[in-house]
Amino acid sequence: MEVAMDSMILAAAAMQNDQLRLDSIAQNVANVLTPGYKKQTVTTSAFEVQMNAALAGRDLRLSALPGAPARVSIDPAAGALRSTGNLQDVAIEGQSFFEVNTPTGPAYTRQGAFKTDVQGRLVGAHGMPMMGEGGEITLAGGPFRIAANGDVIQGDRVAGRLKRVLFEHAERLLPQGDGLYLQGGAVVTEPRSSEPLRPGFQEHSNVSSPQEMVRLNETIRHFEALARIVQGNDESLGNAIRKLGDF
């Protein structure tokens, strides 16, 4: 009976991880057309780590299981670039992120579609001000363009240079929606990266719809298999209890 309970706990933990995978797949599919979006992935502890913990006699409580809950990360790989012909659009040629000034502190994005708000500040598609290397960038009325080195140019005046931040372990950035990420467990390695920009381009999301459909099918089949295990153990446990009642 103890073995049956242990297998029920393991199956329940695995089903929780599958639910996280389904949530991440839903997010990815919903944002397949969102510029600069980084797909979410779900990782668990390696099988060897889990087996070593079990052999060491670790308590099989759900909250203490190795790899439970799974960790949701992002895939920071760059997406394909699409030409827009708009010199107010730029894509980063590298792994850095633009910095955004939000009401709760700095956030980061790969979206490079810029405009000005009613206060003349340079803002992104989310409507929040972009940070330059010297602070927020303010423009006078009229057209502007962005150079490959990040300079925001209006007429013959350089209004500022877009701040780009490079991270180590960028997969640990925390998604916040609207293409924004918080630093989370990522480590800043270059607070003022010099990675070049590609004017007149935007970066696609790095989501592959066919791959997400494959992940969806695999996760559903895995979840269904776990459900059968739980059902079988439940029936075995019920039979054992009924037999004990006959004595």
CSV table of C-alpha atoms in Angstrom, one decimal:
chain,number,residue,atom,x,y,z
A,1,MET,CA,0.0,0.0,0.0
A,2,GLU,CA,2.9,2.3,0.8
A,3,VAL,CA,4.3,1.7,-2.7
A,4,ALA,CA,0.9,2.6,-4.2
A,5,MET,CA,0.7,5.8,-2.3
A,6,ASP,CA,4.3,6.8,-3.3
A,7,SER,CA,3.4,6.2,-7.0
A,8,MET,CA,0.2,8.3,-6.6
A,9,ILE,CA,2.3,11.1,-5.2
A,10,LEU,CA,4.9,10.8,-8.0
A,11,ALA,CA,2.1,10.8,-10.6
A,12,ALA,CA,0.4,13.8,-9.0
A,13,ALA,CA,3.7,15.8,-9.1
A,14,ALA,CA,4.2,14.8,-12.8
A,15,MET,CA,0.6,15.9,-13.7
A,16,GLN,CA,1.3,19.3,-12.1
A,17,ASN,CA,4.4,19.6,-14.3
A,18,ASP,CA,2.3,18.7,-17.3
A,19,GLN,CA,-0.2,21.4,-16.4
A,20,LEU,CA,2.7,23.9,-16.4
A,21,ARG,CA,3.8,22.7,-19.8
A,22,LEU,CA,0.3,23.1,-21.2
A,23,ASP,CA,0.1,26.7,-19.8
A,24,SER,CA,3.5,27.5,-21.4
A,25,ILE,CA,2.4,26.0,-24.7
A,26,ALA,CA,-0.8,28.1,-24.6
A,27,GLN,CA,1.3,31.3,-23.9
A,28,ASN,CA,3.6,30.5,-26.8
A,29,VAL,CA,0.9,29.8,-29.3
A,30,ALA,CA,-1.0,33.0,-28.3
A,31,ASN,CA,2.2,35.1,-28.8
A,32,VAL,CA,3.5,33.5,-32.0
A,33,LEU,CA,3.0,36.8,-33.8
A,34,THR,CA,4.2,39.0,-31.0
A,35,PRO,CA,7.4,40.8,-32.0
A,36,GLY,CA,10.4,39.9,-29.8
A,37,TYR,CA,8.5,37.3,-27.8
A,38,LYS,CA,10.6,34.6,-26.2
A,39,LYS,CA,9.0,31.2,-26.0
A,40,GLN,CA,8.5,29.7,-22.5
A,41,THR,CA,9.9,26.3,-21.6
A,42,VAL,CA,9.4,24.0,-18.6
A,43,THR,CA,12.3,22.1,-17.1
A,44,THR,CA,12.6,19.6,-14.3
A,45,SER,CA,15.4,17.9,-12.5
A,46,ALA,CA,17.3,15.3,-14.4
A,47,PHE,CA,16.1,11.7,-13.9
A,48,GLU,CA,19.5,10.8,-12.3
A,49,VAL,CA,19.1,13.5,-9.7
A,50,GLN,CA,15.6,12.3,-8.9
A,51,MET,CA,16.7,8.7,-8.6
A,52,ASN,CA,19.7,9.6,-6.4
A,53,ALA,CA,17.4,11.5,-4.1
A,54,ALA,CA,15.0,8.6,-3.9
A,55,LEU,CA,17.8,6.1,-3.2
A,56,ALA,CA,19.0,8.4,-0.4
A,57,GLY,CA,15.6,8.0,1.3
A,58,ARG,CA,14.3,11.5,0.7
A,59,ASP,CA,10.7,11.9,1.9
A,60,LEU,CA,8.2,11.5,-0.9
A,61,ARG,CA,6.0,14.4,0.0
A,62,LEU,CA,4.7,16.4,-3.0
A,63,SER,CA,6.3,19.6,-1.8
A,64,ALA,CA,9.7,17.8,-1.3
A,65,LEU,CA,9.9,15.9,-4.6
A,66,PRO,CA,13.0,16.5,-6.7
A,67,GLY,CA,12.0,18.7,-9.6
A,68,ALA,CA,8.5,19.5,-8.2
A,69,PRO,CA,7.4,22.0,-9.1
A,70,ALA,CA,9.1,22.3,-12.5
A,71,ARG,CA,10.8,25.6,-13.4
A,72,VAL,CA,9.4,27.8,-16.2
A,73,SER,CA,12.1,29.5,-18.2
A,74,ILE,CA,12.3,31.4,-21.4
A,75,ASP,CA,14.3,30.6,-24.5
A,76,PRO,CA,16.4,33.7,-25.2
A,77,ALA,CA,17.4,32.7,-28.7
A,78,ALA,CA,16.9,35.5,-31.3
A,79,GLY,CA,13.9,35.3,-33.6
A,80,ALA,CA,14.0,35.9,-37.4
A,81,LEU,CA,14.2,39.5,-38.6
A,82,ARG,CA,11.5,41.0,-40.7
A,83,SER,CA,12.0,44.1,-42.8
A,84,THR,CA,9.4,46.9,-42.2
A,85,GLY,CA,11.1,49.8,-44.0
A,86,ASN,CA,10.3,52.0,-41.0
A,87,LEU,CA,13.4,53.7,-39.6
A,88,GLN,CA,11.7,54.0,-36.3
A,89,ASP,CA,11.8,50.2,-36.0
A,90,VAL,CA,15.0,48.4,-35.0
A,91,ALA,CA,16.0,44.9,-34.2
A,92,ILE,CA,18.9,43.9,-32.0
A,93,GLU,CA,21.6,41.9,-33.7
A,94,GLY,CA,22.8,40.0,-30.6
A,95,GLN,CA,21.4,38.8,-27.3
A,96,SER,CA,20.9,42.0,-25.4
A,97,PHE,CA,17.6,43.6,-24.4
A,98,PHE,CA,16.3,47.2,-24.5
A,99,GLU,CA,15.6,48.7,-21.0
A,100,VAL,CA,12.1,50.1,-20.3
A,101,ASN,CA,11.2,52.4,-17.4
A,102,THR,CA,8.0,51.1,-15.8
A,103,PRO,CA,6.1,52.4,-12.7
A,104,THR,CA,7.6,49.5,-10.7
A,105,GLY,CA,11.2,49.7,-11.9
A,106,PRO,CA,13.2,48.6,-14.9
A,107,ALA,CA,12.0,46.0,-17.3
A,108,TYR,CA,13.5,44.6,-20.5
A,109,THR,CA,12.2,43.9,-24.0
A,110,ARG,CA,13.3,42.8,-27.5
A,111,GLN,CA,10.5,44.8,-29.2
A,112,GLY,CA,11.9,47.5,-31.3
A,113,ALA,CA,8.9,49.5,-32.6
A,114,PHE,CA,9.2,53.0,-31.2
A,115,LYS,CA,7.1,56.2,-31.2
A,116,THR,CA,6.7,59.3,-29.1
A,117,ASP,CA,4.0,59.8,-26.5
A,118,VAL,CA,2.1,63.1,-25.7
A,119,GLN,CA,5.0,64.2,-23.5
A,120,GLY,CA,7.5,63.7,-26.3
A,121,ARG,CA,9.2,60.6,-24.7
A,122,LEU,CA,10.4,57.8,-26.8
A,123,VAL,CA,8.1,54.8,-26.0
A,124,GLY,CA,7.7,51.2,-27.1
A,125,ALA,CA,4.7,49.3,-28.3
A,126,HIS,CA,3.7,48.9,-24.7
A,127,GLY,CA,3.4,52.7,-24.2
A,128,MET,CA,6.2,53.0,-21.5
A,129,PRO,CA,9.3,55.1,-21.9
A,130,MET,CA,12.5,53.5,-23.3
A,131,MET,CA,15.7,54.2,-21.4
A,132,GLY,CA,18.7,55.8,-23.0
A,133,GLU,CA,22.2,55.5,-21.7
A,134,GLY,CA,21.6,58.9,-20.0
A,135,GLY,CA,18.0,58.4,-18.9
A,136,GLU,CA,14.6,58.7,-20.7
A,137,ILE,CA,14.9,60.0,-24.3
A,138,THR,CA,12.7,63.0,-25.1
A,139,LEU,CA,12.1,64.3,-28.6
A,140,ALA,CA,10.6,67.4,-30.1
A,141,GLY,CA,7.7,67.0,-32.5
A,142,GLY,CA,8.5,65.6,-35.9
A,143,PRO,CA,10.0,62.5,-37.4
A,144,PHE,CA,13.1,60.7,-36.0
A,145,ARG,CA,15.2,57.7,-36.9
A,146,ILE,CA,17.4,55.2,-35.1
A,147,ALA,CA,20.9,54.5,-36.2
A,148,ALA,CA,22.7,51.1,-36.1
A,149,ASN,CA,24.7,52.2,-33.0
A,150,GLY,CA,21.4,53.0,-31.1
A,151,ASP,CA,21.5,56.8,-31.5
A,152,VAL,CA,18.0,58.3,-31.7
A,153,ILE,CA,18.4,61.1,-34.3
A,154,GLN,CA,16.0,64.0,-35.0
A,155,GLY,CA,17.1,66.3,-37.7
A,156,ASP,CA,20.8,66.9,-37.1
A,157,ARG,CA,20.4,66.3,-33.3
A,158,VAL,CA,21.2,63.1,-31.4
A,159,ALA,CA,18.5,63.0,-28.7
A,160,GLY,CA,20.0,60.0,-26.9
A,161,ARG,CA,21.3,56.5,-27.4
A,162,LEU,CA,19.1,53.5,-26.6
A,163,LYS,CA,20.3,51.5,-23.6
A,164,ARG,CA,20.9,47.8,-24.3
A,165,VAL,CA,21.5,45.4,-21.4
A,166,LEU,CA,23.2,42.0,-21.8
A,167,PHE,CA,22.5,39.2,-19.4
A,168,GLU,CA,24.1,36.0,-18.3
A,169,HIS,CA,21.5,33.2,-17.9
A,170,ALA,CA,18.9,35.3,-19.8
A,171,GLU,CA,16.6,32.2,-19.6
A,172,ARG,CA,15.9,33.3,-16.0
A,173,LEU,CA,14.2,36.5,-17.0
A,174,LEU,CA,10.6,36.7,-15.8
A,175,PRO,CA,7.9,37.2,-18.4
A,176,GLN,CA,5.5,40.1,-17.5
A,177,GLY,CA,3.3,40.2,-20.6
A,178,ASP,CA,3.4,42.9,-23.4
A,179,GLY,CA,6.8,41.6,-24.4
A,180,LEU,CA,8.3,42.8,-21.1
A,181,TYR,CA,10.6,40.8,-18.8
A,182,LEU,CA,11.9,41.5,-15.3
A,183,GLN,CA,15.5,40.6,-14.3
A,184,GLY,CA,14.6,37.7,-12.1
A,185,GLY,CA,17.5,35.4,-11.7
A,186,ALA,CA,19.4,36.7,-14.7
A,187,VAL,CA,22.8,38.4,-14.1
A,188,VAL,CA,23.7,41.7,-15.9
A,189,THR,CA,27.1,41.3,-17.6
A,190,GLU,CA,27.0,44.5,-19.7
A,191,PRO,CA,24.7,47.3,-18.5
A,192,ARG,CA,25.6,49.3,-21.7
A,193,SER,CA,26.0,46.8,-24.5
A,194,SER,CA,27.3,48.0,-27.8
A,195,GLU,CA,25.6,45.2,-29.9
A,196,PRO,CA,24.5,46.7,-33.2
A,197,LEU,CA,20.9,47.4,-34.3
A,198,ARG,CA,19.3,46.7,-37.6
A,199,PRO,CA,17.3,49.8,-38.5
A,200,GLY,CA,14.0,49.2,-40.5
A,201,PHE,CA,13.6,45.7,-39.1
A,202,GLN,CA,11.6,44.0,-36.3
A,203,GLU,CA,12.3,40.7,-34.6
A,204,HIS,CA,9.8,37.9,-34.9
A,205,SER,CA,8.9,35.7,-31.9
A,206,ASN,CA,11.1,32.6,-31.7
A,207,VAL,CA,8.0,30.4,-31.4
A,208,SER,CA,7.6,27.6,-33.9
A,209,SER,CA,4.0,26.7,-34.2
A,210,PRO,CA,4.7,23.1,-35.5
A,211,GLN,CA,7.0,22.5,-32.6
A,212,GLU,CA,4.4,23.7,-30.1
A,213,MET,CA,1.8,21.4,-31.6
A,214,VAL,CA,4.2,18.5,-31.2
A,215,ARG,CA,4.8,19.5,-27.6
A,216,LEU,CA,1.1,19.8,-27.0
A,217,ASN,CA,0.4,16.2,-28.3
A,218,GLU,CA,3.3,14.8,-26.3
A,219,THR,CA,2.2,16.5,-23.1
A,220,ILE,CA,-1.5,15.4,-23.5
A,221,ARG,CA,-0.4,11.8,-24.1
A,222,HIS,CA,1.9,11.9,-21.0
A,223,PHE,CA,-0.9,13.4,-18.9
A,224,GLU,CA,-3.4,10.8,-20.0
A,225,ALA,CA,-0.9,8.0,-19.2
A,226,LEU,CA,-0.4,9.4,-15.7
A,227,ALA,CA,-4.2,9.6,-15.2
A,228,ARG,CA,-4.4,5.9,-16.0
A,229,ILE,CA,-1.7,5.2,-13.5
A,230,VAL,CA,-3.6,7.2,-10.8
A,231,GLN,CA,-6.9,5.5,-11.7
A,232,GLY,CA,-5.3,2.0,-11.6
A,233,ASN,CA,-3.7,2.7,-8.2
A,234,ASP,CA,-6.9,4.1,-6.9
A,235,GLU,CA,-8.7,0.9,-8.0
A,236,SER,CA,-6.0,-1.3,-6.4
A,237,LEU,CA,-6.2,0.7,-3.2
A,238,GLY,CA,-9.9,0.3,-3.1
A,239,ASN,CA,-9.7,-3.4,-3.6
A,240,ALA,CA,-7.2,-3.7,-0.8
A,241,ILE,CA,-9.3,-1.8,1.6
A,242,ARG,CA,-12.4,-3.9,0.8
A,243,LYS,CA,-10.4,-7.1,1.3
A,244,LEU,CA,-9.2,-5.8,4.7
A,245,GLY,CA,-12.8,-5.2,5.6
A,246,ASP,CA,-13.7,-8.8,5.0
A,247,PHE,CA,-11.5,-9.9,7.9
